[in-house]
Amino acid sequence: MSKPKILVARAIFPEVISRLEQHFEVEANQSDAIWSKAELAEKLKDKDGAFTTGGDRIDAEVLAACPRLKICANMAVGYNNFDIDAMTAAGVLATNAPDVLTETTADFGFALLMATARRVTESEHFLRAGKWGKWSYDMFAGSDIHGSTLGILGMGRIGQGIAKRGAHGFGMKVIYHNRSRLDVTLEAECKASYVSKEDLLRTADHVVLVLPYSPASHHTIGAAELAMMKPTATLVNIARGGIVDDAALAQALRDKTIAAAGLDVFEGEPKVDPDLLTVPNVVMTPHIASATVPTRLAMANLAADNLISFFKDKKPLTPLNPAVLGG
Ligand code: GLV
C-alpha cells in the first residue's frame, strides 16, 4: 500500500523529517522558503496531510484547492492560522501542540517581564553605545518585581505557570482575568484572585497577556485600556500580535502613559510597527517564547505524532475539531 503524502510547510528538525519519512511520502521545505498562500495551496493540492507552523494560513480558499487533505498538524499551541470552521466544514482535522511548551513559555514570559521592569535591554544598548561614563542615582531605575501585583489576562496553562512563578518565586500578589474563572483548587495552587479586566488594568503593577487570539480578543489592549493602567506599570505580550493595538502602545510608551512594555509578538509580524522600533522603553523579541531546543523538538514530535496517529488509527493526540473524526 502506498504511503499517505504529506507536506511539511517549513524547515524543521531533520530527525523529525526522518521519523515522518518512515510513515509518509514527505515533501519537506528544508530550505525554509516562505510561500504565499497560493504557493502553499499548490504544494498541498496532492497531499493527504500537512505539518504546519503558526504562519501557515489554512482557510476556505486553501481547502477548496486541496480536496485530498485530511489533517493539518500545527507545531504551535496557538492556531489562529487555522479557520477551524472552514476546516470542519471541509472534513479536515486540525491539531495543535499544547502542554509540551507550557513551562518553557512561562519561563520566557517571566524573563520578558524581568527584562522590561528592570530595563535590561535599554541599559545594555546604552552600555554598548559607549555612553556609560559615570554612576548616577537614578540610572535605569526601573520597577520591582518582588512584592508587586502581577495581573494576568488569560489564565490557561501558560498563564497559570506565570502565576506560580510570580506568587511562589517572587512573592507577588497575583490577580487574573479569564473568560471563565479557575476552580478553587487551581486558584489556590496559583495563589491567584479573579478580578474584572478593568480592576486588573487599574491595579496591576505588571500586566502579562497570555490569552488566545480570535476576532473577539483583537485589540483587547488599545488606547482606552492603556489609559486605565498605572503610569508606572509594565505590559508584557507573549500571546499573539493583534491582541494589543501596537500603534496605540507605541504612543502610550512615548507619552509615558505606562512605563514600559515587553513584546514577543506583533501585529503583522515579522513586520514591526516602525514607531515601536524608535521608542526606548520597550523590550522586543522575535516570537521566541517557546524557543528552547528540547521544547521545539517536543512540539515538532507532537505534531508528527498527531499525523502518525491520525493515519494509523484515527486517534490524534490533540485534536481541535474532533467532530470531523465522527463516531
Ligand atoms: C507559539 O506562539 C505557539 O502558539 O506555539
Short mmCIF file of C-alpha atoms and ligand atoms in Angstrom, two decimals:
data_model
loop_
_atom_site.label_atom_id
_atom_site.label_comp_id
_atom_site.label_asym_id
_atom_site.label_seq_id
_atom_site.Cartn_x
_atom_site.Cartn_y
_atom_site.Cartn_z
CA MET A 1 0.00 0.00 0.00
CA SER A 2 1.38 3.41 -0.87
CA LYS A 3 2.15 5.77 1.98
CA PRO A 4 -0.01 8.88 2.53
CA LYS A 5 1.55 12.06 1.14
CA ILE A 6 2.31 14.91 3.48
CA LEU A 7 3.77 18.38 3.16
CA VAL A 8 6.00 19.86 5.85
CA ALA A 9 5.44 23.54 5.23
CA ARG A 10 8.53 24.96 6.97
CA ALA A 11 12.01 23.74 7.85
CA ILE A 12 12.04 21.57 10.98
CA PHE A 13 14.44 19.26 12.84
CA PRO A 14 15.94 16.73 10.38
CA GLU A 15 15.31 13.89 12.85
CA VAL A 16 11.59 14.68 12.79
CA ILE A 17 11.61 14.62 8.98
CA SER A 18 13.29 11.18 9.21
CA ARG A 19 10.56 9.97 11.59
CA LEU A 20 7.86 11.22 9.24
CA GLU A 21 9.54 9.52 6.29
CA GLN A 22 9.04 6.16 7.97
CA HIS A 23 5.28 6.67 7.68
CA PHE A 24 4.71 9.07 4.82
CA GLU A 25 5.84 10.21 1.42
CA VAL A 26 7.18 13.56 2.58
CA GLU A 27 7.63 16.78 0.67
CA ALA A 28 9.71 18.91 3.03
CA ASN A 29 10.66 22.57 2.83
CA GLN A 30 14.07 22.29 4.44
CA SER A 31 15.28 25.36 2.54
CA ASP A 32 12.62 27.20 4.59
CA ALA A 33 11.19 29.12 1.64
CA ILE A 34 8.32 31.40 2.66
CA TRP A 35 5.39 30.53 0.42
CA SER A 36 2.44 32.72 -0.45
CA LYS A 37 -1.00 31.29 0.28
CA ALA A 38 -1.33 30.36 -3.41
CA GLU A 39 2.04 28.56 -3.34
CA LEU A 40 1.07 26.71 -0.17
CA ALA A 41 -2.23 25.63 -1.78
CA GLU A 42 -0.35 24.49 -4.90
CA LYS A 43 2.05 22.38 -2.80
CA LEU A 44 -0.83 20.94 -0.76
CA LYS A 45 -3.18 20.04 -3.59
CA ASP A 46 -1.99 16.45 -3.92
CA LYS A 47 -1.31 15.91 -0.19
CA ASP A 48 -3.25 13.92 2.40
CA GLY A 49 -1.79 15.76 5.37
CA ALA A 50 0.15 18.86 6.35
CA PHE A 51 2.65 19.71 9.05
CA THR A 52 2.16 23.43 9.57
CA THR A 53 3.54 26.20 11.75
CA GLY A 54 1.74 29.27 13.10
CA GLY A 55 2.42 31.31 9.97
CA ASP A 56 0.79 28.87 7.52
CA ARG A 57 -2.76 30.02 6.87
CA ILE A 58 -5.29 27.26 6.23
CA ASP A 59 -8.66 28.71 5.25
CA ALA A 60 -11.57 28.01 2.91
CA GLU A 61 -9.63 29.20 -0.14
CA VAL A 62 -6.71 26.84 0.53
CA LEU A 63 -9.03 23.97 1.45
CA ALA A 64 -11.01 24.37 -1.79
CA ALA A 65 -7.79 23.77 -3.72
CA CYS A 66 -6.82 20.68 -1.70
CA PRO A 67 -9.55 18.03 -1.94
CA ARG A 68 -7.34 15.19 -0.63
CA LEU A 69 -6.31 16.97 2.54
CA LYS A 70 -7.48 15.25 5.74
CA ILE A 71 -5.36 16.71 8.54
CA CYS A 72 -3.24 19.77 9.36
CA ALA A 73 -0.99 19.34 12.39
CA ASN A 74 0.22 22.65 13.78
CA MET A 75 3.58 22.89 15.54
CA ALA A 76 2.20 25.59 17.84
CA VAL A 77 -0.26 25.74 20.70
CA GLY A 78 -1.97 28.78 19.12
CA TYR A 79 -3.96 28.01 15.99
CA ASN A 80 -5.31 31.32 14.75
CA ASN A 81 -3.68 30.46 11.41
CA PHE A 82 -6.44 27.85 11.04
CA ASP A 83 -10.01 28.69 10.08
CA ILE A 84 -11.41 25.89 12.24
CA ASP A 85 -14.99 26.31 10.97
CA ALA A 86 -13.83 26.04 7.35
CA MET A 87 -11.68 23.02 8.20
CA THR A 88 -14.56 21.30 9.98
CA ALA A 89 -16.87 22.04 7.04
CA ALA A 90 -14.28 20.52 4.69
CA GLY A 91 -13.85 17.48 6.98
CA VAL A 92 -10.20 18.36 7.66
CA LEU A 93 -8.87 17.61 11.14
CA ALA A 94 -6.87 20.33 12.93
CA THR A 95 -4.42 19.56 15.73
CA ASN A 96 -2.18 21.83 17.80
CA ALA A 97 0.81 21.30 20.13
CA PRO A 98 -0.23 22.16 23.69
CA ASP A 99 1.32 21.27 27.08
CA VAL A 100 4.85 20.45 25.90
CA LEU A 101 5.66 24.17 25.75
CA THR A 102 3.88 25.40 28.88
CA GLU A 103 6.79 25.70 31.31
CA THR A 104 9.27 26.96 28.72
CA THR A 105 6.85 29.66 27.60
CA ALA A 106 6.04 30.63 31.19
CA ASP A 107 9.81 30.93 31.85
CA PHE A 108 10.07 33.28 28.90
CA GLY A 109 7.08 35.34 29.98
CA PHE A 110 8.88 35.86 33.25
CA ALA A 111 12.17 36.66 31.51
CA LEU A 112 10.46 39.32 29.41
CA LEU A 113 8.71 40.71 32.47
CA MET A 114 12.00 40.98 34.36
CA ALA A 115 13.84 42.50 31.40
CA THR A 116 11.06 45.04 30.91
CA ALA A 117 10.66 46.09 34.53
CA ARG A 118 14.43 46.29 35.12
CA ARG A 119 15.19 47.93 31.74
CA VAL A 120 17.73 45.26 30.78
CA THR A 121 17.92 45.82 27.02
CA GLU A 122 17.64 49.59 27.19
CA SER A 123 20.60 49.76 29.59
CA GLU A 124 22.59 47.26 27.51
CA HIS A 125 22.13 49.41 24.40
CA PHE A 126 23.38 52.41 26.41
CA LEU A 127 26.45 50.48 27.56
CA ARG A 128 27.24 49.09 24.09
CA ALA A 129 26.95 52.59 22.64
CA GLY A 130 29.79 53.69 24.95
CA LYS A 131 27.55 56.08 26.87
CA TRP A 132 28.32 54.78 30.38
CA GLY A 133 30.57 57.47 31.82
CA LYS A 134 29.52 57.60 35.47
CA TRP A 135 27.24 56.16 38.15
CA SER A 136 24.08 58.08 38.86
CA TYR A 137 21.39 57.54 41.47
CA ASP A 138 18.55 57.02 39.01
CA MET A 139 20.37 55.46 36.08
CA PHE A 140 17.95 52.94 34.52
CA ALA A 141 15.95 52.79 37.72
CA GLY A 142 13.02 50.52 36.97
CA SER A 143 10.27 48.91 39.00
CA ASP A 144 10.31 45.98 41.40
CA ILE A 145 9.01 42.54 40.60
CA HIS A 146 9.10 41.07 44.13
CA GLY A 147 6.17 42.08 46.24
CA SER A 148 4.37 43.81 43.35
CA THR A 149 0.98 42.99 41.84
CA LEU A 150 1.02 40.76 38.78
CA GLY A 151 -2.08 40.90 36.56
CA ILE A 152 -2.53 38.02 34.12
CA LEU A 153 -5.05 38.30 31.28
CA GLY A 154 -5.78 34.78 30.04
CA MET A 155 -5.36 32.09 32.68
CA GLY A 156 -4.78 28.92 30.67
CA ARG A 157 -1.86 26.61 31.32
CA ILE A 158 0.81 29.19 30.47
CA GLY A 159 -0.90 31.90 32.50
CA GLN A 160 -1.02 29.53 35.47
CA GLY A 161 2.71 28.79 35.03
CA ILE A 162 3.47 32.52 35.16
CA ALA A 163 1.19 32.97 38.18
CA LYS A 164 3.02 30.23 40.09
CA ARG A 165 6.42 31.72 39.28
CA GLY A 166 5.24 35.14 40.43
CA ALA A 167 3.43 34.05 43.58
CA HIS A 168 5.77 31.35 44.84
CA GLY A 169 9.10 32.61 43.49
CA PHE A 170 8.80 36.36 43.85
CA GLY A 171 6.14 36.88 46.49
CA MET A 172 3.89 38.72 44.05
CA LYS A 173 0.22 39.29 44.61
CA VAL A 174 -1.41 37.63 41.60
CA ILE A 175 -4.71 38.76 40.09
CA TYR A 176 -6.15 37.40 36.87
CA HIS A 177 -8.97 37.75 34.42
CA ASN A 178 -10.13 34.97 32.12
CA ARG A 179 -13.23 34.01 30.12
CA SER A 180 -14.03 31.55 32.89
CA ARG A 181 -12.89 31.50 36.49
CA LEU A 182 -10.48 28.76 37.60
CA ASP A 183 -11.76 26.24 40.12
CA VAL A 184 -10.79 26.90 43.72
CA THR A 185 -8.03 24.28 43.79
CA LEU A 186 -6.26 25.80 40.80
CA GLU A 187 -6.73 29.32 42.18
CA ALA A 188 -5.11 28.17 45.44
CA GLU A 189 -2.21 26.48 43.58
CA CYS A 190 -1.59 29.69 41.65
CA LYS A 191 -2.34 31.90 44.68
CA ALA A 192 -4.37 33.96 42.23
CA SER A 193 -7.56 36.01 42.70
CA TYR A 194 -10.13 36.56 39.97
CA VAL A 195 -10.91 40.22 39.14
CA SER A 196 -12.61 42.10 36.31
CA LYS A 197 -10.46 43.17 33.36
CA GLU A 198 -10.86 46.82 34.40
CA ASP A 199 -9.78 46.15 38.01
CA LEU A 200 -6.80 44.20 36.73
CA LEU A 201 -5.69 47.02 34.44
CA ARG A 202 -6.17 49.64 37.16
CA THR A 203 -4.36 47.81 39.96
CA ALA A 204 -1.63 45.62 38.45
CA ASP A 205 1.98 46.79 38.50
CA HIS A 206 2.77 44.33 35.72
CA VAL A 207 0.22 43.09 33.19
CA VAL A 208 1.01 39.91 31.25
CA LEU A 209 -1.10 38.86 28.26
CA VAL A 210 -1.46 35.12 27.64
CA LEU A 211 -4.88 34.88 26.01
CA PRO A 212 -5.56 33.22 22.65
CA TYR A 213 -6.09 35.40 19.59
CA SER A 214 -9.53 35.46 18.00
CA PRO A 215 -11.61 38.23 16.44
CA ALA A 216 -13.09 38.67 19.95
CA SER A 217 -9.67 39.32 21.50
CA HIS A 218 -8.48 41.68 18.74
CA HIS A 219 -7.13 44.86 20.37
CA THR A 220 -8.01 43.68 23.88
CA ILE A 221 -5.44 46.31 24.82
CA GLY A 222 -5.89 49.61 23.00
CA ALA A 223 -5.60 53.28 23.92
CA ALA A 224 -8.52 53.14 26.40
CA GLU A 225 -7.09 50.13 28.26
CA LEU A 226 -3.58 51.59 28.33
CA ALA A 227 -5.03 54.76 29.82
CA MET A 228 -6.51 52.69 32.68
CA MET A 229 -3.09 51.31 33.63
CA LYS A 230 -0.79 52.90 36.22
CA PRO A 231 1.85 55.23 34.73
CA THR A 232 4.45 53.05 36.49
CA ALA A 233 3.03 49.79 35.08
CA THR A 234 4.58 47.45 32.53
CA LEU A 235 2.81 45.39 29.87
CA VAL A 236 4.09 42.08 28.50
CA ASN A 237 2.60 40.36 25.45
CA ILE A 238 3.61 36.74 24.82
CA ALA A 239 0.19 35.83 23.41
CA ARG A 240 -0.35 36.93 19.82
CA GLY A 241 0.08 40.01 17.71
CA GLY A 242 -3.25 41.79 17.28
CA ILE A 243 -4.25 41.39 20.93
CA VAL A 244 -2.50 44.72 21.51
CA ASP A 245 -3.04 47.74 19.27
CA ASP A 246 0.67 48.26 18.58
CA ALA A 247 0.27 51.82 17.27
CA ALA A 248 -1.63 52.82 20.43
CA LEU A 249 1.02 51.09 22.55
CA ALA A 250 3.88 52.94 20.84
CA GLN A 251 2.08 56.22 21.53
CA ALA A 252 1.44 55.26 25.18
CA LEU A 253 5.11 54.34 25.65
CA ARG A 254 6.21 57.62 24.12
CA ASP A 255 3.74 59.60 26.27
CA LYS A 256 4.70 57.55 29.37
CA THR A 257 1.06 56.55 29.85
CA ILE A 258 2.70 53.33 31.04
CA ALA A 259 6.35 52.84 31.97
CA ALA A 260 7.46 50.06 29.63
CA ALA A 261 6.45 47.06 27.55
CA GLY A 262 7.91 43.68 26.65
CA LEU A 263 6.73 42.21 23.36
CA ASP A 264 7.39 38.81 21.85
CA VAL A 265 4.56 39.08 19.32
CA PHE A 266 3.47 41.83 16.94
CA GLU A 267 0.58 42.79 14.70
CA GLY A 268 1.54 41.71 11.17
CA GLU A 269 4.80 40.07 12.31
CA PRO A 270 7.52 39.61 11.23
CA LYS A 271 6.94 43.28 10.37
CA VAL A 272 7.08 45.52 13.44
CA ASP A 273 5.29 48.85 13.75
CA PRO A 274 8.07 51.36 12.91
CA ASP A 275 7.01 53.53 15.85
CA LEU A 276 7.73 50.71 18.28
CA LEU A 277 11.25 50.44 16.87
CA THR A 278 12.00 54.01 17.89
CA VAL A 279 10.66 54.09 21.45
CA PRO A 280 13.32 53.17 24.03
CA ASN A 281 11.14 51.72 26.80
CA VAL A 282 10.18 48.52 25.02
CA VAL A 283 11.93 45.15 25.03
CA MET A 284 11.26 43.23 21.82
CA THR A 285 11.97 39.65 20.83
CA PRO A 286 11.06 37.81 17.59
CA HIS A 287 8.32 35.41 18.79
CA ILE A 288 10.67 33.07 20.68
CA ALA A 289 8.74 32.32 23.88
CA SER A 290 8.73 28.56 23.25
CA ALA A 291 12.19 28.51 21.69
CA THR A 292 14.38 26.12 23.60
CA VAL A 293 15.80 23.16 21.71
CA PRO A 294 14.08 20.47 23.83
CA THR A 295 10.72 22.23 23.72
CA ARG A 296 10.76 22.98 19.99
CA LEU A 297 11.73 19.33 19.41
CA ALA A 298 8.87 18.18 21.65
CA MET A 299 6.44 20.43 19.73
CA ALA A 300 7.64 19.07 16.38
CA ASN A 301 7.37 15.49 17.63
CA LEU A 302 3.86 16.11 18.93
CA ALA A 303 2.78 17.47 15.54
CA ALA A 304 4.40 14.41 13.91
CA ASP A 305 2.67 12.09 16.41
CA ASN A 306 -0.66 13.67 15.54
CA LEU A 307 -0.10 12.92 11.84
CA ILE A 308 1.13 9.38 12.51
CA SER A 309 -1.70 8.50 14.94
CA PHE A 310 -4.34 10.00 12.68
CA PHE A 311 -3.33 7.95 9.65
CA LYS A 312 -2.73 4.83 11.77
CA ASP A 313 -5.97 4.57 13.73
CA LYS A 314 -7.76 7.95 13.57
CA LYS A 315 -6.67 8.70 17.16
CA PRO A 316 -4.79 12.01 17.03
CA LEU A 317 -3.42 13.15 20.39
CA THR A 318 -4.56 16.77 20.46
CA PRO A 319 -7.47 17.31 18.06
CA LEU A 320 -9.08 20.74 17.85
CA ASN A 321 -12.19 19.77 15.88
CA PRO A 322 -12.74 16.12 16.87
CA ALA A 323 -16.22 16.24 15.28
CA VAL A 324 -14.60 15.50 11.92
CA LEU A 325 -13.44 12.14 13.27
CA GLY A 326 -17.07 11.05 13.57
CA GLY A 327 -18.18 8.27 15.95
C1 GLV B 1 3.57 29.97 19.73
O1 GLV B 1 3.28 31.12 19.63
C2 GLV B 1 2.61 28.92 19.80
O2 GLV B 1 1.41 29.18 19.65
O3 GLV B 1 3.01 27.77 20.00
#
